Amino acid sequence: MNDRPSHEHPRHEQAAYHLDAGRLTQALRDAATGAENVSLLRGALLHFVNDPGECMESDMSANERAAIEYYPDALLVMHAGHVVAVGNYQALASDRTVTPTPCAELVCLSPPRKVSGLMMPGFIDTHVHFPQLDIIASYGHCLIDWLNTYTFPAEQRFVDSAYAAEVADVFLDELLRHGSTSAQVFATSHAGSADALFSAARTRGMRLHAGRVMMDRNAPASLLDKGPAALKDDERLIADWHGRDRLGYVLTPRFAPTSTPAQLKAAGELLKSQPDLHLQTHLAENLDELKWVAELFPDSRDYLAVYEEVGLSHERTTFAHGIHLDDAMRARIAERGASIAFCPTSNLFLGSGLFDRDSARRLGMNISIATDVGGGSSLCQLESLKAAYQVGQLHGAVAHDADGLAARANQPLTPWQGFYQLTLGNARAMRLEDSIGNLRPGMEADVIVLEPTATPLLARRTRWGQADQVALEEILFALMMLGDDRAIREVHVAGRCRKYSGILMAEHETTGVTSTPPSSESPVTALMP
Ligand SMILES: O=c1[nH]c(=O)c2nc[nH]c2[nH]1
């Protein structure tokens, strides 16, 4: 990679551009032959190369500011599913000092399409249940009640593979429509449900990590694994899907109450034998759940220890929720390099509690932000940011000492930390930062275009594109408080456009959409459904 710092550093603009000359030369060769695997976009672009910290911009350190790369007029070059160049348009398009000079030639050969919003890496959802799509927004009261009343009945329907395939298609299209190009997903205990999901993700070229739920007690009999033979299903799924294209297998014991110690031990042994697998489960979401775990595992010193004792807490483990932890447990999670998926819409919806982000960060725990649909009330990660901000605000408001004074500080999420989290932060939590999370050359080309004028109110608040446009951090904050799927104007998966002008396209319609259009504004109208 060839990194060239710019001579002047306007606000946020940390580098003139990044390019990979070798890959760019290949892109040029392909473009010259009319191949459809090259696409160039031009417009505003924001991504993160590091953690921007917890401050608004005026209080950031130089290092925190350097974590943010913003180009008001960027060129993004994608080739064969990867980014090959990103940066200031003028610098990239006119620079002839690099040998060879493929970018300037490429721009002449294949003029970029102008986008009218803000390009960003695709969002990553680190914890979501695809079989719960059809029970989203079900009046659940609290976790255990909601599991018994809605979740387990819904999951039983996935014994039917045709139904699983139908839901998998809708689920992945919904994720994409909301700007999430990657996800870590729970299937059901039926191997066919995982097959359906992987197959649908592969068709879409998505990066998707998923697993079959392991359960052998405390759930309806039809959902329970039948002894150790069920592990054969996981082994078969691993053989069929793990590492294929952009897919990865995640061992998925649902949570301690629905697995016997023997099943958890078996999962730990499988993980040990294949340490490149991910692992996902739930931890300390709800106070009744904590009591239940203490009864079921009387010999374990706490809930986390149940997983630790069998080797299930490691650097590719995602524990969903982790609300009711003490500092010692947080420190143990940090030490193992595991991560917590903070799922704020779910925590509010199920009344589970207020996640303590400050303590998590203070103790060095990796965290991500996720939707947790169907416990979560939206697949939109902008909604997750809004709820995360609100949870952080409430954190200070709910604890008062005897004099009525706030005993805890509030922890409002900044827009910088929020958008970092949905992209590079979530990728880091899942140890995928070499593949997804930002738009440096070599990264997989998952890109979204956010539209700060998506609604009349957003347009009025952001004044995007007008002479008196508000500052970028204000625009980002407005998007996270007011935005929804309408604010996701475009979605590109591995360089192919899947959502354009707010409308999702079917696979066969995407061919050629991102390749060079003759005019900058309306190049693909003919391909719209
Ligand atoms: O939010 C949640 N959703 C689930 O499906 C689940 N299972 C155990 N614990 C859970 N929490």
mmCIF file of N, CA and C in Angstrom, residues 358-477:
data_model
loop_
_atom_site.group_PDB
_atom_site.id
_atom_site.type_symbol
_atom_site.label_atom_id
_atom_site.label_comp_id
_atom_site.label_asym_id
_atom_site.label_seq_id
_atom_site.Cartn_x
_atom_site.Cartn_y
_atom_site.Cartn_z
ATOM 1 N N ASP A 358 -19.056 2.859 29.963
ATOM 2 C CA ASP A 358 -17.855 3.473 30.530
ATOM 3 C C ASP A 358 -17.011 2.449 31.279
ATOM 4 N N SER A 359 -17.684 1.627 32.102
ATOM 5 C CA SER A 359 -16.914 0.622 32.857
ATOM 6 C C SER A 359 -16.277 -0.378 31.901
ATOM 7 N N ALA A 360 -17.026 -0.748 30.871
ATOM 8 C CA ALA A 360 -16.488 -1.698 29.899
ATOM 9 C C ALA A 360 -15.213 -1.136 29.272
ATOM 10 N N ARG A 361 -15.282 0.117 28.874
ATOM 11 C CA ARG A 361 -14.109 0.709 28.211
ATOM 12 C C ARG A 361 -12.970 0.938 29.206
ATOM 13 N N ARG A 362 -13.323 1.353 30.396
ATOM 14 C CA ARG A 362 -12.286 1.586 31.414
ATOM 15 C C ARG A 362 -11.484 0.315 31.678
ATOM 16 N N LEU A 363 -12.166 -0.827 31.625
ATOM 17 C CA LEU A 363 -11.477 -2.082 31.915
ATOM 18 C C LEU A 363 -10.920 -2.750 30.650
ATOM 19 N N GLY A 364 -10.987 -2.032 29.544
ATOM 20 C CA GLY A 364 -10.342 -2.522 28.324
ATOM 21 C C GLY A 364 -11.104 -3.618 27.604
ATOM 22 N N MET A 365 -12.417 -3.712 27.877
ATOM 23 C CA MET A 365 -13.212 -4.744 27.215
ATOM 24 C C MET A 365 -13.525 -4.315 25.782
ATOM 25 N N ASN A 366 -13.448 -5.270 24.855
ATOM 26 C CA ASN A 366 -13.899 -4.977 23.486
ATOM 27 C C ASN A 366 -15.409 -4.953 23.485
ATOM 28 N N ILE A 367 -15.978 -3.912 22.874
ATOM 29 C CA ILE A 367 -17.433 -3.921 22.752
ATOM 30 C C ILE A 367 -17.841 -3.653 21.314
ATOM 31 N N SER A 368 -19.034 -4.125 20.999
ATOM 32 C CA SER A 368 -19.613 -3.819 19.692
ATOM 33 C C SER A 368 -21.040 -3.348 19.959
ATOM 34 N N ILE A 369 -21.673 -2.836 18.922
ATOM 35 C CA ILE A 369 -23.077 -2.421 19.049
ATOM 36 C C ILE A 369 -23.888 -3.231 18.041
ATOM 37 N N ALA A 370 -24.991 -3.823 18.507
ATOM 38 C CA ALA A 370 -25.739 -4.756 17.667
ATOM 39 C C ALA A 370 -27.238 -4.550 17.846
ATOM 40 N N THR A 371 -28.016 -5.163 16.935
ATOM 41 C CA THR A 371 -29.475 -4.965 16.993
ATOM 42 C C THR A 371 -30.184 -5.993 17.868
ATOM 43 N N ASP A 372 -29.694 -7.238 17.875
ATOM 44 C CA ASP A 372 -30.365 -8.331 18.598
ATOM 45 C C ASP A 372 -31.836 -8.507 18.192
ATOM 46 N N VAL A 373 -32.172 -8.239 16.962
ATOM 47 C CA VAL A 373 -33.533 -8.588 16.522
ATOM 48 C C VAL A 373 -33.717 -10.092 16.690
ATOM 49 N N GLY A 374 -34.896 -10.652 17.147
ATOM 50 C CA GLY A 374 -36.080 -9.978 17.490
ATOM 51 C C GLY A 374 -36.237 -9.399 18.878
ATOM 52 N N GLY A 375 -35.279 -9.614 19.843
ATOM 53 C CA GLY A 375 -35.377 -8.878 21.101
ATOM 54 C C GLY A 375 -35.216 -7.391 20.815
ATOM 55 N N GLY A 376 -34.338 -7.082 19.901
ATOM 56 C CA GLY A 376 -34.169 -5.692 19.453
ATOM 57 C C GLY A 376 -35.355 -5.280 18.613
ATOM 58 N N SER A 377 -35.648 -3.996 18.619
ATOM 59 C CA SER A 377 -36.868 -3.554 17.943
ATOM 60 C C SER A 377 -36.612 -2.986 16.557
ATOM 61 N N SER A 378 -35.383 -3.074 16.062
ATOM 62 C CA SER A 378 -35.113 -2.567 14.719
ATOM 63 C C SER A 378 -33.846 -3.200 14.159
ATOM 64 N N LEU A 379 -33.846 -3.447 12.853
ATOM 65 C CA LEU A 379 -32.623 -3.921 12.189
ATOM 66 C C LEU A 379 -31.734 -2.758 11.791
ATOM 67 N N CYS A 380 -32.163 -1.557 12.098
ATOM 68 C CA CYS A 380 -31.433 -0.370 11.658
ATOM 69 C C CYS A 380 -30.384 0.000 12.712
ATOM 70 N N GLN A 381 -29.130 -0.039 12.314
ATOM 71 C CA GLN A 381 -28.081 0.279 13.282
ATOM 72 C C GLN A 381 -28.057 1.769 13.648
ATOM 73 N N LEU A 382 -28.681 2.616 12.827
ATOM 74 C CA LEU A 382 -28.822 4.026 13.246
ATOM 75 C C LEU A 382 -29.721 4.082 14.481
ATOM 76 N N GLU A 383 -30.745 3.239 14.487
ATOM 77 C CA GLU A 383 -31.632 3.164 15.658
ATOM 78 C C GLU A 383 -30.861 2.637 16.872
ATOM 79 N N SER A 384 -29.931 1.709 16.628
ATOM 80 C CA SER A 384 -29.117 1.208 17.742
ATOM 81 C C SER A 384 -28.301 2.349 18.350
ATOM 82 N N LEU A 385 -27.755 3.215 17.491
ATOM 83 C CA LEU A 385 -26.958 4.336 18.023
ATOM 84 C C LEU A 385 -27.832 5.279 18.848
ATOM 85 N N LYS A 386 -29.025 5.520 18.325
ATOM 86 C CA LYS A 386 -29.936 6.400 19.071
ATOM 87 C C LYS A 386 -30.239 5.804 20.451
ATOM 88 N N ALA A 387 -30.546 4.514 20.473
ATOM 89 C CA ALA A 387 -30.860 3.866 21.750
ATOM 90 C C ALA A 387 -29.623 3.811 22.648
ATOM 91 N N ALA A 388 -28.452 3.623 22.047
ATOM 92 C CA ALA A 388 -27.216 3.572 22.856
ATOM 93 C C ALA A 388 -26.979 4.930 23.519
ATOM 94 N N TYR A 389 -27.238 5.975 22.767
ATOM 95 C CA TYR A 389 -27.108 7.327 23.344
ATOM 96 C C TYR A 389 -28.079 7.490 24.514
ATOM 97 N N GLN A 390 -29.303 7.028 24.321
ATOM 98 C CA GLN A 390 -30.324 7.183 25.372
ATOM 99 C C GLN A 390 -30.002 6.332 26.600
ATOM 100 N N VAL A 391 -29.531 5.112 26.370
ATOM 101 C CA VAL A 391 -29.126 4.268 27.507
ATOM 102 C C VAL A 391 -28.008 4.974 28.278
ATOM 103 N N GLY A 392 -27.064 5.541 27.544
ATOM 104 C CA GLY A 392 -25.954 6.249 28.194
ATOM 105 C C GLY A 392 -26.425 7.438 29.007
ATOM 106 N N GLN A 393 -27.414 8.141 28.494
ATOM 107 C CA GLN A 393 -27.959 9.282 29.242
ATOM 108 C C GLN A 393 -28.655 8.819 30.516
ATOM 109 N N LEU A 394 -29.466 7.757 30.383
ATOM 110 C CA LEU A 394 -30.200 7.253 31.547
ATOM 111 C C LEU A 394 -29.267 6.713 32.618
ATOM 112 N N HIS A 395 -28.128 6.219 32.167
ATOM 113 C CA HIS A 395 -27.193 5.619 33.106
ATOM 114 C C HIS A 395 -26.907 6.551 34.274
ATOM 115 N N GLY A 396 -26.767 7.827 33.964
ATOM 116 C CA GLY A 396 -26.518 8.783 35.030
ATOM 117 C C GLY A 396 -27.784 9.135 35.792
ATOM 118 N N ALA A 397 -28.922 9.072 35.113
ATOM 119 C CA ALA A 397 -30.144 9.585 35.722
ATOM 120 C C ALA A 397 -30.757 8.632 36.744
ATOM 121 N N VAL A 398 -30.481 7.326 36.622
ATOM 122 C CA VAL A 398 -31.228 6.393 37.462
ATOM 123 C C VAL A 398 -30.612 6.140 38.843
ATOM 124 N N ALA A 399 -29.376 6.481 39.036
ATOM 125 C CA ALA A 399 -28.752 6.194 40.333
ATOM 126 C C ALA A 399 -28.565 7.490 41.119
ATOM 127 N N HIS A 400 -29.239 7.560 42.238
ATOM 128 C CA HIS A 400 -29.121 8.761 43.067
ATOM 129 C C HIS A 400 -28.756 8.377 44.488
ATOM 130 N N ASP A 401 -27.998 9.219 45.148
ATOM 131 C CA ASP A 401 -27.675 8.935 46.542
ATOM 132 C C ASP A 401 -28.801 9.458 47.437
ATOM 133 N N ALA A 402 -28.598 9.344 48.769
ATOM 134 C CA ALA A 402 -29.670 9.678 49.708
ATOM 135 C C ALA A 402 -30.114 11.133 49.577
ATOM 136 N N ASP A 403 -29.230 12.006 49.127
ATOM 137 C CA ASP A 403 -29.597 13.416 48.970
ATOM 138 C C ASP A 403 -30.230 13.712 47.614
ATOM 139 N N GLY A 404 -30.429 12.663 46.847
ATOM 140 C CA GLY A 404 -31.040 12.877 45.530
ATOM 141 C C GLY A 404 -30.037 13.324 44.481
ATOM 142 N N LEU A 405 -28.745 13.275 44.808
ATOM 143 C CA LEU A 405 -27.746 13.686 43.816
ATOM 144 C C LEU A 405 -27.380 12.490 42.942
ATOM 145 N N ALA A 406 -27.103 12.768 41.681
ATOM 146 C CA ALA A 406 -26.746 11.675 40.777
ATOM 147 C C ALA A 406 -25.469 11.012 41.264
ATOM 148 N N ALA A 407 -25.540 9.704 41.453
ATOM 149 C CA ALA A 407 -24.364 8.991 41.963
ATOM 150 C C ALA A 407 -23.499 8.458 40.823
ATOM 151 N N ARG A 408 -24.018 8.533 39.608
ATOM 152 C CA ARG A 408 -23.225 8.059 38.470
ATOM 153 C C ARG A 408 -23.279 9.111 37.382
ATOM 154 N N ALA A 409 -22.222 9.156 36.604
ATOM 155 C CA ALA A 409 -22.216 10.105 35.483
ATOM 156 C C ALA A 409 -23.014 9.513 34.326
ATOM 157 N N ASN A 410 -23.624 10.368 33.539
ATOM 158 C CA ASN A 410 -24.226 9.841 32.315
ATOM 159 C C ASN A 410 -23.116 9.584 31.295
ATOM 160 N N GLN A 411 -23.427 8.801 30.271
ATOM 161 C CA GLN A 411 -22.384 8.418 29.305
ATOM 162 C C GLN A 411 -22.942 8.532 27.886
ATOM 163 N N PRO A 412 -23.261 9.743 27.473
ATOM 164 C CA PRO A 412 -23.839 9.876 26.125
ATOM 165 C C PRO A 412 -22.839 9.495 25.033
ATOM 166 N N LEU A 413 -23.339 8.713 24.086
ATOM 167 C CA LEU A 413 -22.491 8.260 22.977
ATOM 168 C C LEU A 413 -22.280 9.409 22.000
ATOM 169 N N THR A 414 -21.021 9.681 21.637
ATOM 170 C CA THR A 414 -20.800 10.726 20.624
ATOM 171 C C THR A 414 -21.048 10.129 19.229
ATOM 172 N N PRO A 415 -21.338 10.986 18.261
ATOM 173 C CA PRO A 415 -21.514 10.436 16.906
ATOM 174 C C PRO A 415 -20.232 9.805 16.378
ATOM 175 N N TRP A 416 -19.090 10.343 16.747
ATOM 176 C CA TRP A 416 -17.821 9.761 16.260
ATOM 177 C C TRP A 416 -17.666 8.339 16.772
ATOM 178 N N GLN A 417 -17.878 8.171 18.084
ATOM 179 C CA GLN A 417 -17.730 6.843 18.672
ATOM 180 C C GLN A 417 -18.802 5.907 18.102
ATOM 181 N N GLY A 418 -20.003 6.439 17.887
ATOM 182 C CA GLY A 418 -21.089 5.609 17.370
ATOM 183 C C GLY A 418 -20.791 5.069 15.983
ATOM 184 N N PHE A 419 -20.392 5.942 15.061
ATOM 185 C CA PHE A 419 -20.156 5.469 13.693
ATOM 186 C C PHE A 419 -18.855 4.661 13.603
ATOM 187 N N TYR A 420 -17.883 5.013 14.450
ATOM 188 C CA TYR A 420 -16.684 4.156 14.537
ATOM 189 C C TYR A 420 -17.107 2.748 14.946
ATOM 190 N N GLN A 421 -17.974 2.696 15.963
ATOM 191 C CA GLN A 421 -18.373 1.408 16.508
ATOM 192 C C GLN A 421 -19.065 0.545 15.455
ATOM 193 N N LEU A 422 -19.997 1.126 14.710
ATOM 194 C CA LEU A 422 -20.742 0.329 13.717
ATOM 195 C C LEU A 422 -19.861 -0.191 12.592
ATOM 196 N N THR A 423 -18.672 0.401 12.439
ATOM 197 C CA THR A 423 -17.803 0.021 11.315
ATOM 198 C C THR A 423 -16.531 -0.648 11.863
ATOM 199 N N LEU A 424 -15.476 0.138 12.022
ATOM 200 C CA LEU A 424 -14.207 -0.468 12.445
ATOM 201 C C LEU A 424 -14.278 -1.060 13.852
ATOM 202 N N GLY A 425 -14.996 -0.406 14.757
ATOM 203 C CA GLY A 425 -15.077 -0.908 16.132
ATOM 204 C C GLY A 425 -15.710 -2.293 16.184
ATOM 205 N N ASN A 426 -16.818 -2.463 15.463
ATOM 206 C CA ASN A 426 -17.465 -3.783 15.455
ATOM 207 C C ASN A 426 -16.572 -4.823 14.760
ATOM 208 N N ALA A 427 -15.880 -4.389 13.698
ATOM 209 C CA ALA A 427 -14.965 -5.317 13.014
ATOM 210 C C ALA A 427 -13.853 -5.747 13.968
ATOM 211 N N ARG A 428 -13.333 -4.815 14.739
ATOM 212 C CA ARG A 428 -12.267 -5.161 15.680
ATOM 213 C C ARG A 428 -12.766 -6.117 16.760
ATOM 214 N N ALA A 429 -13.979 -5.848 17.255
ATOM 215 C CA ALA A 429 -14.519 -6.730 18.297
ATOM 216 C C ALA A 429 -14.606 -8.163 17.781
ATOM 217 N N MET A 430 -14.917 -8.307 16.484
ATOM 218 C CA MET A 430 -15.032 -9.658 15.907
ATOM 219 C C MET A 430 -13.726 -10.159 15.287
ATOM 220 N N ARG A 431 -12.644 -9.383 15.443
ATOM 221 C CA ARG A 431 -11.329 -9.761 14.877
ATOM 222 C C ARG A 431 -11.392 -9.863 13.350
ATOM 223 N N LEU A 432 -12.180 -8.989 12.757
ATOM 224 C CA LEU A 432 -12.306 -9.000 11.291
ATOM 225 C C LEU A 432 -11.757 -7.729 10.669
ATOM 226 N N GLU A 433 -10.972 -6.981 11.434
ATOM 227 C CA GLU A 433 -10.559 -5.659 10.965
ATOM 228 C C GLU A 433 -9.597 -5.709 9.773
ATOM 229 N N ASP A 434 -9.072 -6.897 9.438
ATOM 230 C CA ASP A 434 -8.245 -6.979 8.234
ATOM 231 C C ASP A 434 -9.102 -7.147 6.985
ATOM 232 N N SER A 435 -10.389 -7.367 7.157
ATOM 233 C CA SER A 435 -11.266 -7.609 6.000
ATOM 234 C C SER A 435 -12.329 -6.524 5.834
ATOM 235 N N ILE A 436 -12.932 -6.114 6.927
ATOM 236 C CA ILE A 436 -14.038 -5.147 6.864
ATOM 237 C C ILE A 436 -13.870 -4.083 7.953
ATOM 238 N N GLY A 437 -14.646 -3.009 7.830
ATOM 239 C CA GLY A 437 -14.638 -1.996 8.892
ATOM 240 C C GLY A 437 -14.162 -0.640 8.427
ATOM 241 N N ASN A 438 -13.265 -0.598 7.425
ATOM 242 C CA ASN A 438 -12.956 0.695 6.804
ATOM 243 C C ASN A 438 -12.646 0.487 5.323
ATOM 244 N N LEU A 439 -12.264 1.563 4.656
ATOM 245 C CA LEU A 439 -12.157 1.497 3.195
ATOM 246 C C LEU A 439 -10.727 1.692 2.724
ATOM 247 N N ARG A 440 -9.793 1.222 3.538
ATOM 248 C CA ARG A 440 -8.394 1.232 3.095
ATOM 249 C C ARG A 440 -8.201 0.217 1.959
ATOM 250 N N PRO A 441 -7.226 0.448 1.070
ATOM 251 C CA PRO A 441 -6.958 -0.540 0.012
ATOM 252 C C PRO A 441 -6.732 -1.933 0.590
ATOM 253 N N GLY A 442 -7.269 -2.909 -0.085
ATOM 254 C CA GLY A 442 -7.150 -4.294 0.372
ATOM 255 C C GLY A 442 -8.368 -4.756 1.147
ATOM 256 N N MET A 443 -9.146 -3.802 1.648
ATOM 257 C CA MET A 443 -10.331 -4.196 2.415
ATOM 258 C C MET A 443 -11.439 -4.622 1.451
ATOM 259 N N GLU A 444 -12.344 -5.465 1.958
ATOM 260 C CA GLU A 444 -13.493 -5.876 1.151
ATOM 261 C C GLU A 444 -14.385 -4.651 0.918
ATOM 262 N N ALA A 445 -14.859 -4.515 -0.323
ATOM 263 C CA ALA A 445 -15.510 -3.262 -0.724
ATOM 264 C C ALA A 445 -16.999 -3.253 -0.383
ATOM 265 N N ASP A 446 -17.294 -3.183 0.914
ATOM 266 C CA ASP A 446 -18.669 -3.019 1.393
ATOM 267 C C ASP A 446 -18.845 -1.546 1.742
ATOM 268 N N VAL A 447 -19.712 -0.886 1.008
ATOM 269 C CA VAL A 447 -19.826 0.568 1.125
ATOM 270 C C VAL A 447 -21.295 0.952 1.197
ATOM 271 N N ILE A 448 -21.604 1.917 2.034
ATOM 272 C CA ILE A 448 -22.965 2.462 2.013
ATOM 273 C C ILE A 448 -22.875 3.962 1.733
ATOM 274 N N VAL A 449 -23.975 4.505 1.272
ATOM 275 C CA VAL A 449 -24.064 5.960 1.111
ATOM 276 C C VAL A 449 -25.210 6.442 1.984
ATOM 277 N N LEU A 450 -24.861 7.232 2.982
ATOM 278 C CA LEU A 450 -25.880 7.801 3.867
ATOM 279 C C LEU A 450 -26.389 9.097 3.254
ATOM 280 N N GLU A 451 -27.678 9.342 3.408
ATOM 281 C CA GLU A 451 -28.266 10.525 2.781
ATOM 282 C C GLU A 451 -28.749 11.495 3.863
ATOM 283 N N PRO A 452 -27.985 12.546 4.125
ATOM 284 C CA PRO A 452 -28.377 13.478 5.187
ATOM 285 C C PRO A 452 -29.604 14.333 4.846
ATOM 286 N N THR A 453 -30.147 14.152 3.641
ATOM 287 C CA THR A 453 -31.367 14.885 3.271
ATOM 288 C C THR A 453 -32.547 13.913 3.092
ATOM 289 N N ALA A 454 -32.428 12.733 3.703
ATOM 290 C CA ALA A 454 -33.404 11.663 3.418
ATOM 291 C C ALA A 454 -34.833 12.055 3.764
ATOM 292 N N THR A 455 -35.021 12.878 4.764
ATOM 293 C CA THR A 455 -36.374 13.326 5.123
ATOM 294 C C THR A 455 -36.338 14.856 5.180
ATOM 295 N N PRO A 456 -37.490 15.483 5.073
ATOM 296 C CA PRO A 456 -37.486 16.956 5.127
ATOM 297 C C PRO A 456 -36.847 17.483 6.419
ATOM 298 N N LEU A 457 -37.100 16.781 7.511
ATOM 299 C CA LEU A 457 -36.553 17.250 8.782
ATOM 300 C C LEU A 457 -35.031 17.114 8.830
ATOM 301 N N LEU A 458 -34.544 15.956 8.319
ATOM 302 C CA LEU A 458 -33.087 15.770 8.267
ATOM 303 C C LEU A 458 -32.444 16.829 7.363
ATOM 304 N N ALA A 459 -33.083 17.082 6.233
ATOM 305 C CA ALA A 459 -32.529 18.067 5.294
ATOM 306 C C ALA A 459 -32.457 19.438 5.959
ATOM 307 N N ARG A 460 -33.492 19.750 6.718
ATOM 308 C CA ARG A 460 -33.543 21.051 7.389
ATOM 309 C C ARG A 460 -32.486 21.130 8.490
ATOM 310 N N ARG A 461 -32.308 19.997 9.198
ATOM 311 C CA ARG A 461 -31.364 19.974 10.316
ATOM 312 C C ARG A 461 -29.904 20.019 9.828
ATOM 313 N N THR A 462 -29.616 19.275 8.742
ATOM 314 C CA THR A 462 -28.212 19.143 8.318
ATOM 315 C C THR A 462 -27.797 20.204 7.301
ATOM 316 N N ARG A 463 -28.766 20.706 6.536
ATOM 317 C CA ARG A 463 -28.497 21.643 5.438
ATOM 318 C C ARG A 463 -27.397 21.102 4.520
ATOM 319 N N TRP A 464 -27.405 19.799 4.364
ATOM 320 C CA TRP A 464 -26.394 19.089 3.554
ATOM 321 C C TRP A 464 -26.379 19.644 2.122
ATOM 322 N N GLY A 465 -25.190 19.952 1.656
ATOM 323 C CA GLY A 465 -25.054 20.431 0.281
ATOM 324 C C GLY A 465 -25.349 21.907 0.110
ATOM 325 N N GLN A 466 -25.767 22.570 1.196
ATOM 326 C CA GLN A 466 -26.033 24.009 1.083
ATOM 327 C C GLN A 466 -24.833 24.791 1.610
ATOM 328 N N ALA A 467 -24.810 26.061 1.288
ATOM 329 C CA ALA A 467 -23.658 26.882 1.670
ATOM 330 C C ALA A 467 -23.486 26.908 3.188
ATOM 331 N N ASP A 468 -24.586 26.856 3.918
ATOM 332 C CA ASP A 468 -24.470 26.919 5.380
ATOM 333 C C ASP A 468 -24.625 25.540 6.032
ATOM 334 N N GLN A 469 -24.165 24.488 5.325
ATOM 335 C CA GLN A 469 -24.199 23.116 5.866
ATOM 336 C C GLN A 469 -23.590 23.088 7.270
ATOM 337 N N VAL A 470 -24.205 22.317 8.166
ATOM 338 C CA VAL A 470 -23.685 22.290 9.536
ATOM 339 C C VAL A 470 -22.451 21.396 9.597
ATOM 340 N N ALA A 471 -21.728 21.436 10.730
ATOM 341 C CA ALA A 471 -20.483 20.677 10.868
ATOM 342 C C ALA A 471 -20.754 19.172 10.769
ATOM 343 N N LEU A 472 -19.733 18.433 10.346
ATOM 344 C CA LEU A 472 -19.906 16.999 10.119
ATOM 345 C C LEU A 472 -20.401 16.274 11.374
ATOM 346 N N GLU A 473 -19.891 16.631 12.546
ATOM 347 C CA GLU A 473 -20.347 15.897 13.741
ATOM 348 C C GLU A 473 -21.826 16.162 14.031
ATOM 349 N N GLU A 474 -22.306 17.324 13.653
ATOM 350 C CA GLU A 474 -23.740 17.615 13.813
ATOM 351 C C GLU A 474 -24.551 16.774 12.824
ATOM 352 N N ILE A 475 -24.028 16.641 11.621
ATOM 353 C CA ILE A 475 -24.729 15.847 10.602
ATOM 354 C C ILE A 475 -24.810 14.388 11.048
ATOM 355 N N LEU A 476 -23.696 13.880 11.559
ATOM 356 C CA LEU A 476 -23.676 12.482 12.005
ATOM 357 C C LEU A 476 -24.632 12.275 13.180
ATOM 358 N N PHE A 477 -24.648 13.245 14.078
ATOM 359 C CA PHE A 477 -25.528 13.089 15.236
ATOM 360 C C PHE A 477 -27.001 13.141 14.804
#
